[in-house]
Amino acid sequence: MRAFLILVTLTCLADAQHQALMDYLERRLLAIEDRISVWHEQTNRYATELREFKQQMVAQIETLDKDKETLRTDLDSVGTRVDRVEREMDYLETQNGAQPCVDVDDKLVEQQVTVVKEKNKAKYAKATDCRDMISSIKAMKILKRVGGPKGMWTKDVGSSSGKVYVFNGTDEDTIYEFGSVRDFTISQGTSMAKTVKLPSPWRGSGHTVYNNHAYYVKEGKELRLMKYNLRNGSVADSAVFPVQDHVPVYSLTPETVIDLAADEEGLWAIYATKETERHISLAKMDANTLDIEQMWDTPCPRENAEAAFIICGTVYVVYNTALPSRSRVQCVFDVSDMVTNDDAPLVYFPKRYGSHSSLKYNPLEQLIYAWDDGYQILYKLAMKKKLEV
Ligand SMILES: *[C@@H]1O[C@H](CO)[C@@H](O)[C@H](O)[C@H]1NC(C)=O
Ligand SMILES: *[C@@H]1O[C@H](CO)[C@@H](O)[C@H](O)[C@H]1NC(C)=O
């Protein structure tokens, strides 16, 4: 019986111990579960954050990609432009002076050569002993930008008055006269100028000022040359230029039907007619009476010409492309036959803006007064003697 009691007691004790153990384990498990659930929660939160982060990154990468794409497109277009400029430069560089003067149609050439010979037969009697020809452009100076894209500015080519004349536009009637180049440069626009109103509007940008007279072509049906006395404001003389079916002299400056120019030798008219439609013609004028003294057909084509200037009886025709690139002298014609295209240097103009609507040589200073897209530019020339190759 005692033994039984002990057994029961032992069993009870064992039960109690077991219970305590179970309780303990239960508590531990609960604690572990709690911690697991906390981890779980944290992991979930991290995962969400990670996802959000990833989404942000994807979005940013997408914008970056887009930016990169635009950059690439931009670069591509810049590349294309550089290519085009390079191609143009190459093309220009390979064009030598002689090429554009070559005619495609042989028969036409023969015919024209005879005509030219007939017309040019009379030897030109030089008025002076000047033998200068251009060798290069030494420097350029941009003085100002006044007026519209097309126009003409010049000093009085035949006198040392120093006065500067601005013919803005291609069909106006008011000249701006400045006392000097300095006045022109420092003037606010045209505020320092005296205005000279001509009796009729001019046409194109081929005028000249020579010995206190403005020579210009009158706007109208017939080609009338006007000689206007700038001293006392009167028309000194006028004459109809005797060509039928005139066409614009330069294909890139179509407003100009006659380009008047004055050099050491006096007054010249550069023009073109239907008869010699593809080439430029030249006439020597008497500056006093507006008589025509002699005429020539030059081998210089009108196509892609933008302007021309005359030095010592040699015409230098300046060419460009419709999409303006660098202008260059690419055809020359000398009335005294001392300069041919072969010995004329291929002269490139420095950087430019649009297209030269006029180039006026001043023999007293050996400068060219140029109008390029509204900019008034001076080009300083380096000269050499004709026959000195
Ligand atoms: C020059 O001519 C252009 C038109 O070709 C005109 O718009 C401009 O006002 C003129 N400027 C001056 C100063 O006369
Ligand atoms: C203007 O001057 C010229 C010569 O200098 C003269 O022949 C002409 O008669 C003058 N005209 C007027 C309107 O004064």
PDB file of C-alpha atoms in Angstrom, residues 142-154 164-169 176 178 183-193 357 370-377:
ATOM      1  CA  ILE A 142      32.582  93.782 -90.652  1.00  0.00           C
ATOM      2  CA  LEU A 143      31.598  97.370 -89.969  1.00  0.00           C
ATOM      3  CA  LYS A 144      27.920  97.271 -89.288  1.00  0.00           C
ATOM      4  CA  ARG A 145      24.571  95.755 -90.041  1.00  0.00           C
ATOM      5  CA  VAL A 146      22.160  98.342 -91.328  1.00  0.00           C
ATOM      6  CA  GLY A 147      19.268  97.840 -93.722  1.00  0.00           C
ATOM      7  CA  GLY A 148      17.759  94.818 -95.397  1.00  0.00           C
ATOM      8  CA  PRO A 149      19.321  91.642 -96.788  1.00  0.00           C
ATOM      9  CA  LYS A 150      20.059  93.248-100.165  1.00  0.00           C
ATOM     10  CA  GLY A 151      21.663  96.541-100.959  1.00  0.00           C
ATOM     11  CA  MET A 152      24.872  98.310-101.861  1.00  0.00           C
ATOM     12  CA  TRP A 153      27.311 100.608-100.102  1.00  0.00           C
ATOM     13  CA  THR A 154      30.349 102.376-101.449  1.00  0.00           C
ATOM     14  CA  VAL A 164      30.079 106.915 -97.915  1.00  0.00           C
ATOM     15  CA  TYR A 165      26.803 106.151 -99.672  1.00  0.00           C
ATOM     16  CA  VAL A 166      24.280 103.489 -98.652  1.00  0.00           C
ATOM     17  CA  PHE A 167      21.682 102.229-101.120  1.00  0.00           C
ATOM     18  CA  ASN A 168      19.421 100.042 -98.960  1.00  0.00           C
ATOM     19  CA  GLY A 169      17.131  97.571-100.751  1.00  0.00           C
ATOM     20  CA  TYR A 176      22.052 107.687 -97.061  1.00  0.00           C
ATOM     21  CA  PHE A 178      27.754 109.711 -94.460  1.00  0.00           C
ATOM     22  CA  ASP A 183      30.713 108.370 -89.216  1.00  0.00           C
ATOM     23  CA  PHE A 184      29.006 105.415 -90.845  1.00  0.00           C
ATOM     24  CA  THR A 185      30.459 103.000 -88.286  1.00  0.00           C
ATOM     25  CA  ILE A 186      29.625 105.009 -85.170  1.00  0.00           C
ATOM     26  CA  SER A 187      26.210 106.191 -86.370  1.00  0.00           C
ATOM     27  CA  GLN A 188      23.208 104.708 -84.594  1.00  0.00           C
ATOM     28  CA  GLY A 189      21.594 103.095 -87.655  1.00  0.00           C
ATOM     29  CA  THR A 190      21.389 105.829 -90.268  1.00  0.00           C
ATOM     30  CA  SER A 191      20.883 108.671 -87.783  1.00  0.00           C
ATOM     31  CA  MET A 192      24.105 110.506 -88.724  1.00  0.00           C
ATOM     32  CA  ALA A 193      23.348 110.364 -92.443  1.00  0.00           C
ATOM     33  CA  SER A 357      24.274  91.363-103.215  1.00  0.00           C
ATOM     34  CA  ALA A 370      30.532  94.348 -99.783  1.00  0.00           C
ATOM     35  CA  TRP A 371      26.909  93.958 -98.721  1.00  0.00           C
ATOM     36  CA  ASP A 372      26.270  90.491 -97.338  1.00  0.00           C
ATOM     37  CA  ASP A 373      22.811  89.816 -95.903  1.00  0.00           C
ATOM     38  CA  GLY A 374      22.599  93.334 -94.441  1.00  0.00           C
ATOM     39  CA  TYR A 375      26.192  93.355 -93.145  1.00  0.00           C
ATOM     40  CA  GLN A 376      28.524  96.012 -94.528  1.00  0.00           C
ATOM     41  CA  ILE A 377      31.917  94.397 -94.948  1.00  0.00           C
TER      42      ILE A 377
END
